């Protein structure tokens, strides 16, 4: 508001002063009055005739600006939209983990089949075969980790190798079930020896393939 008042005072005073000097210059070609007295007179008249009205106008203008500024809402800080990071893929639910899970299921089923065989040396032999079968899971997991690291598709050699390993696991699971079925009535080691030797030869050996 102070700037509006000061601007009104100056503009009003200068406007009247310039007008008076032009009038006096045009009406008095060779005036006998003192220039200093004329200047003082012009200043007094300009102050009262233009400065005071200009000041009043500045007060009105300044008050109007203040009201308008108060009526405006405060500026709001616009923050850039920050999108949340994408969620990580579900743990254990990609195709690689699914293949590993199927191989693990085969191992659990083989152990369950061994539990159905009555205690005997033949069952002990089958238990050792089941332990060797479980040890191959480490190779299955390493193949899956490699495929995940490469983001390989189904046609990639790693994907084909993993699917072949899962097929080997499920096939061996069926073979163990067949041997256990033959041992229902013949649990002696002599009767089961040939079947157990063949079964041990059919173990998946992923680390050597």
mmCIF file of C-alpha atoms in Angstrom:
data_model
loop_
_atom_site.group_PDB
_atom_site.id
_atom_site.type_symbol
_atom_site.label_atom_id
_atom_site.label_comp_id
_atom_site.label_asym_id
_atom_site.label_seq_id
_atom_site.Cartn_x
_atom_site.Cartn_y
_atom_site.Cartn_z
ATOM 1 C CA UNK A 1 0.000 0.000 0.000
ATOM 2 C CA UNK A 2 2.907 2.398 0.747
ATOM 3 C CA UNK A 3 4.134 2.239 -2.818
ATOM 4 C CA UNK A 4 0.723 3.172 -4.178
ATOM 5 C CA UNK A 5 0.527 6.231 -1.860
ATOM 6 C CA UNK A 6 4.028 7.406 -2.777
ATOM 7 C CA UNK A 7 3.387 6.888 -6.471
ATOM 8 C CA UNK A 8 0.117 8.883 -6.242
ATOM 9 C CA UNK A 9 1.866 11.763 -4.425
ATOM 10 C CA UNK A 10 4.695 12.000 -6.960
ATOM 11 C CA UNK A 11 2.575 11.589 -10.072
ATOM 12 C CA UNK A 12 -0.066 14.079 -8.889
ATOM 13 C CA UNK A 13 2.515 16.701 -7.877
ATOM 14 C CA UNK A 14 4.552 16.419 -11.088
ATOM 15 C CA UNK A 15 1.473 16.498 -13.290
ATOM 16 C CA UNK A 16 0.164 19.741 -11.780
ATOM 17 C CA UNK A 17 3.625 21.312 -11.724
ATOM 18 C CA UNK A 18 4.197 20.616 -15.413
ATOM 19 C CA UNK A 19 0.772 21.983 -16.242
ATOM 20 C CA UNK A 20 1.360 25.194 -14.279
ATOM 21 C CA UNK A 21 4.781 25.773 -15.813
ATOM 22 C CA UNK A 22 3.378 25.386 -19.290
ATOM 23 C CA UNK A 23 0.555 27.826 -18.499
ATOM 24 C CA UNK A 24 2.893 30.359 -16.910
ATOM 25 C CA UNK A 25 5.364 30.110 -19.753
ATOM 26 C CA UNK A 26 2.671 30.731 -22.321
ATOM 27 C CA UNK A 27 0.939 33.577 -20.486
ATOM 28 C CA UNK A 28 3.965 35.603 -19.289
ATOM 29 C CA UNK A 29 6.409 36.338 -21.992
ATOM 30 C CA UNK A 30 8.605 38.659 -19.889
ATOM 31 C CA UNK A 31 7.367 38.346 -16.335
ATOM 32 C CA UNK A 32 8.834 40.610 -13.732
ATOM 33 C CA UNK A 33 8.525 38.077 -10.900
ATOM 34 C CA UNK A 34 11.492 36.251 -9.411
ATOM 35 C CA UNK A 35 12.056 32.765 -10.855
ATOM 36 C CA UNK A 36 12.621 31.382 -7.356
ATOM 37 C CA UNK A 37 9.342 32.835 -6.148
ATOM 38 C CA UNK A 38 7.594 31.379 -9.145
ATOM 39 C CA UNK A 39 9.160 27.980 -8.509
ATOM 40 C CA UNK A 40 8.067 27.998 -4.872
ATOM 41 C CA UNK A 41 4.580 29.023 -5.825
ATOM 42 C CA UNK A 42 4.387 26.281 -8.419
ATOM 43 C CA UNK A 43 5.596 23.746 -5.861
ATOM 44 C CA UNK A 44 3.049 24.741 -3.239
ATOM 45 C CA UNK A 45 0.180 24.753 -5.697
ATOM 46 C CA UNK A 46 1.320 21.460 -7.211
ATOM 47 C CA UNK A 47 1.582 19.822 -3.805
ATOM 48 C CA UNK A 48 -1.877 20.848 -2.680
ATOM 49 C CA UNK A 49 -3.497 20.747 -6.090
ATOM 50 C CA UNK A 50 -1.988 17.465 -7.338
ATOM 51 C CA UNK A 51 0.008 15.758 -4.608
ATOM 52 C CA UNK A 52 -2.777 15.484 -2.043
ATOM 53 C CA UNK A 53 -5.415 14.222 -4.516
ATOM 54 C CA UNK A 54 -2.824 11.834 -5.939
ATOM 55 C CA UNK A 55 -2.068 10.575 -2.441
ATOM 56 C CA UNK A 56 -5.744 9.918 -1.824
ATOM 57 C CA UNK A 57 -5.994 8.035 -5.094
ATOM 58 C CA UNK A 58 -2.914 5.978 -4.098
ATOM 59 C CA UNK A 59 -4.563 5.096 -0.775
ATOM 60 C CA UNK A 60 -7.662 3.839 -2.582
ATOM 61 C CA UNK A 61 -5.624 1.856 -5.129
ATOM 62 C CA UNK A 62 -3.414 0.361 -2.415
ATOM 63 C CA UNK A 63 -6.404 -0.686 -0.327
ATOM 64 C CA UNK A 64 -7.982 -2.363 -3.340
ATOM 65 C CA UNK A 65 -4.778 -4.323 -4.057
ATOM 66 C CA UNK A 66 -4.573 -5.497 -0.450
ATOM 67 C CA UNK A 67 -8.147 -6.757 -0.506
ATOM 68 C CA UNK A 68 -7.558 -8.619 -3.738
ATOM 69 C CA UNK A 69 -4.362 -10.202 -2.417
ATOM 70 C CA UNK A 70 -6.138 -11.360 0.733
ATOM 71 C CA UNK A 71 -8.998 -12.812 -1.284
ATOM 72 C CA UNK A 72 -6.692 -14.985 -3.392
ATOM 73 C CA UNK A 73 -6.020 -18.478 -1.996
ATOM 74 C CA UNK A 74 -2.444 -19.177 -0.968
ATOM 75 C CA UNK A 75 -0.388 -20.783 -3.711
ATOM 76 C CA UNK A 76 -0.305 -24.538 -3.458
ATOM 77 C CA UNK A 77 2.908 -26.456 -3.835
ATOM 78 C CA UNK A 78 2.546 -28.850 -6.722
ATOM 79 C CA UNK A 79 4.659 -31.880 -6.034
ATOM 80 C CA UNK A 80 5.624 -34.229 -8.834
ATOM 81 C CA UNK A 81 3.797 -37.519 -8.760
ATOM 82 C CA UNK A 82 6.046 -40.264 -7.453
ATOM 83 C CA UNK A 83 5.017 -43.673 -8.677
ATOM 84 C CA UNK A 84 5.646 -46.586 -6.316
ATOM 85 C CA UNK A 85 8.244 -49.109 -7.450
ATOM 86 C CA UNK A 86 6.863 -52.132 -9.216
ATOM 87 C CA UNK A 87 6.213 -55.043 -6.894
ATOM 88 C CA UNK A 88 8.754 -57.862 -7.007
ATOM 89 C CA UNK A 89 7.674 -61.034 -8.743
ATOM 90 C CA UNK A 90 6.013 -63.500 -6.392
ATOM 91 C CA UNK A 91 8.625 -65.676 -4.767
ATOM 92 C CA UNK A 92 8.405 -69.274 -5.845
ATOM 93 C CA UNK A 93 5.732 -68.724 -8.497
ATOM 94 C CA UNK A 94 7.682 -68.344 -11.708
ATOM 95 C CA UNK A 95 8.007 -71.194 -14.166
ATOM 96 C CA UNK A 96 11.480 -72.080 -12.919
ATOM 97 C CA UNK A 97 10.328 -72.519 -9.350
ATOM 98 C CA UNK A 98 7.330 -74.481 -10.610
ATOM 99 C CA UNK A 99 9.618 -76.979 -12.319
ATOM 100 C CA UNK A 100 11.753 -77.318 -9.197
ATOM 101 C CA UNK A 101 8.600 -77.854 -7.142
ATOM 102 C CA UNK A 102 7.530 -80.710 -9.417
ATOM 103 C CA UNK A 103 10.921 -82.410 -8.971
ATOM 104 C CA UNK A 104 10.664 -81.956 -5.193
ATOM 105 C CA UNK A 105 7.237 -83.562 -5.293
ATOM 106 C CA UNK A 106 8.731 -86.603 -7.005
ATOM 107 C CA UNK A 107 11.307 -86.944 -4.232
ATOM 108 C CA UNK A 108 8.621 -86.758 -1.543
ATOM 109 C CA UNK A 109 6.560 -89.394 -3.331
ATOM 110 C CA UNK A 110 9.544 -91.724 -3.613
ATOM 111 C CA UNK A 111 10.129 -91.467 0.133
ATOM 112 C CA UNK A 112 6.421 -92.142 0.716
ATOM 113 C CA UNK A 113 6.633 -95.235 -1.500
ATOM 114 C CA UNK A 114 9.634 -96.531 0.454
ATOM 115 C CA UNK A 115 7.643 -96.165 3.679
ATOM 116 C CA UNK A 116 5.067 -98.632 2.354
ATOM 117 C CA UNK A 117 7.661 -101.387 2.054
ATOM 118 C CA UNK A 118 7.918 -103.609 5.162
ATOM 119 C CA UNK A 119 11.190 -103.278 7.113
ATOM 120 C CA UNK A 120 13.773 -105.430 5.385
ATOM 121 C CA UNK A 121 17.210 -105.266 3.747
ATOM 122 C CA UNK A 122 15.403 -104.547 0.481
ATOM 123 C CA UNK A 123 13.698 -101.540 2.033
ATOM 124 C CA UNK A 124 17.063 -100.297 3.342
ATOM 125 C CA UNK A 125 18.424 -100.515 -0.191
ATOM 126 C CA UNK A 126 15.456 -98.540 -1.498
ATOM 127 C CA UNK A 127 16.033 -95.910 1.210
ATOM 128 C CA UNK A 128 19.623 -95.458 0.013
ATOM 129 C CA UNK A 129 18.358 -95.075 -3.564
ATOM 130 C CA UNK A 130 15.839 -92.467 -2.382
ATOM 131 C CA UNK A 131 18.658 -90.533 -0.690
ATOM 132 C CA UNK A 132 20.681 -90.525 -3.910
ATOM 133 C CA UNK A 133 17.589 -89.379 -5.775
ATOM 134 C CA UNK A 134 17.081 -86.475 -3.368
ATOM 135 C CA UNK A 135 20.713 -85.393 -3.813
ATOM 136 C CA UNK A 136 19.985 -84.688 -7.484
ATOM 137 C CA UNK A 137 17.613 -81.883 -6.469
ATOM 138 C CA UNK A 138 20.626 -79.592 -6.062
ATOM 139 C CA UNK A 139 21.355 -79.901 -9.782
ATOM 140 C CA UNK A 140 17.709 -79.200 -10.644
ATOM 141 C CA UNK A 141 17.783 -76.019 -8.553
ATOM 142 C CA UNK A 142 21.037 -74.864 -10.163
ATOM 143 C CA UNK A 143 19.580 -75.328 -13.656
ATOM 144 C CA UNK A 144 16.507 -73.324 -12.612
ATOM 145 C CA UNK A 145 18.661 -70.544 -11.133
ATOM 146 C CA UNK A 146 20.621 -70.336 -14.378
ATOM 147 C CA UNK A 147 17.446 -70.087 -16.436
ATOM 148 C CA UNK A 148 16.058 -67.392 -14.148
ATOM 149 C CA UNK A 149 19.319 -65.407 -14.331
ATOM 150 C CA UNK A 150 19.261 -65.562 -18.144
ATOM 151 C CA UNK A 151 15.507 -64.881 -18.295
ATOM 152 C CA UNK A 152 15.430 -67.767 -20.752
ATOM 153 C CA UNK A 153 12.262 -68.791 -22.570
ATOM 154 C CA UNK A 154 10.906 -72.294 -23.104
ATOM 155 C CA UNK A 155 12.963 -72.779 -26.278
ATOM 156 C CA UNK A 156 16.262 -71.884 -24.609
ATOM 157 C CA UNK A 157 18.635 -74.833 -23.983
ATOM 158 C CA UNK A 158 18.434 -74.183 -20.247
ATOM 159 C CA UNK A 159 14.641 -74.398 -20.312
ATOM 160 C CA UNK A 160 14.750 -77.611 -22.336
ATOM 161 C CA UNK A 161 17.312 -79.087 -19.957
ATOM 162 C CA UNK A 162 15.178 -78.299 -16.921
ATOM 163 C CA UNK A 163 12.057 -79.798 -18.474
ATOM 164 C CA UNK A 164 14.018 -82.930 -19.363
ATOM 165 C CA UNK A 165 15.215 -83.182 -15.764
ATOM 166 C CA UNK A 166 11.648 -82.928 -14.486
ATOM 167 C CA UNK A 167 10.622 -85.700 -16.897
ATOM 168 C CA UNK A 168 13.464 -87.862 -15.583
ATOM 169 C CA UNK A 169 12.297 -87.266 -12.006
ATOM 170 C CA UNK A 170 8.680 -88.160 -12.715
ATOM 171 C CA UNK A 171 9.737 -91.230 -14.694
ATOM 172 C CA UNK A 172 11.946 -92.437 -11.850
ATOM 173 C CA UNK A 173 9.080 -91.877 -9.443
ATOM 174 C CA UNK A 174 6.973 -94.269 -11.513
ATOM 175 C CA UNK A 175 9.796 -96.819 -11.620
ATOM 176 C CA UNK A 176 10.123 -96.783 -7.838
ATOM 177 C CA UNK A 177 6.393 -97.358 -7.559
ATOM 178 C CA UNK A 178 6.632 -100.342 -9.919
ATOM 179 C CA UNK A 179 9.428 -101.940 -7.908
ATOM 180 C CA UNK A 180 7.528 -101.400 -4.667
ATOM 181 C CA UNK A 181 4.491 -103.061 -6.222
ATOM 182 C CA UNK A 182 6.556 -106.170 -7.076
ATOM 183 C CA UNK A 183 7.812 -106.292 -3.504
ATOM 184 C CA UNK A 184 4.347 -106.501 -1.968
ATOM 185 C CA UNK A 185 4.514 -110.311 -1.943
ATOM 186 C CA UNK A 186 8.279 -110.757 -2.311
ATOM 187 C CA UNK A 187 10.173 -108.639 0.202
ATOM 188 C CA UNK A 188 13.281 -110.793 0.413
ATOM 189 C CA UNK A 189 16.500 -109.290 -0.826
ATOM 190 C CA UNK A 190 17.116 -112.154 -3.232
ATOM 191 C CA UNK A 191 13.748 -111.652 -4.886
ATOM 192 C CA UNK A 192 14.138 -107.869 -5.163
ATOM 193 C CA UNK A 193 17.856 -107.697 -5.963
ATOM 194 C CA UNK A 194 17.529 -107.562 -9.737
ATOM 195 C CA UNK A 195 14.794 -104.919 -9.604
ATOM 196 C CA UNK A 196 16.755 -102.781 -7.159
ATOM 197 C CA UNK A 197 19.921 -102.981 -9.246
ATOM 198 C CA UNK A 198 18.005 -101.860 -12.325
ATOM 199 C CA UNK A 199 16.325 -99.106 -10.321
ATOM 200 C CA UNK A 200 19.653 -97.811 -9.066
ATOM 201 C CA UNK A 201 20.950 -97.692 -12.623
ATOM 202 C CA UNK A 202 17.934 -95.593 -13.643
ATOM 203 C CA UNK A 203 18.700 -92.823 -11.134
ATOM 204 C CA UNK A 204 18.878 -89.383 -12.811
ATOM 205 C CA UNK A 205 22.473 -88.156 -12.904
ATOM 206 C CA UNK A 206 22.047 -84.524 -13.865
ATOM 207 C CA UNK A 207 25.550 -83.508 -12.861
ATOM 208 C CA UNK A 208 27.091 -85.945 -15.321
ATOM 209 C CA UNK A 209 24.782 -85.195 -18.276
#
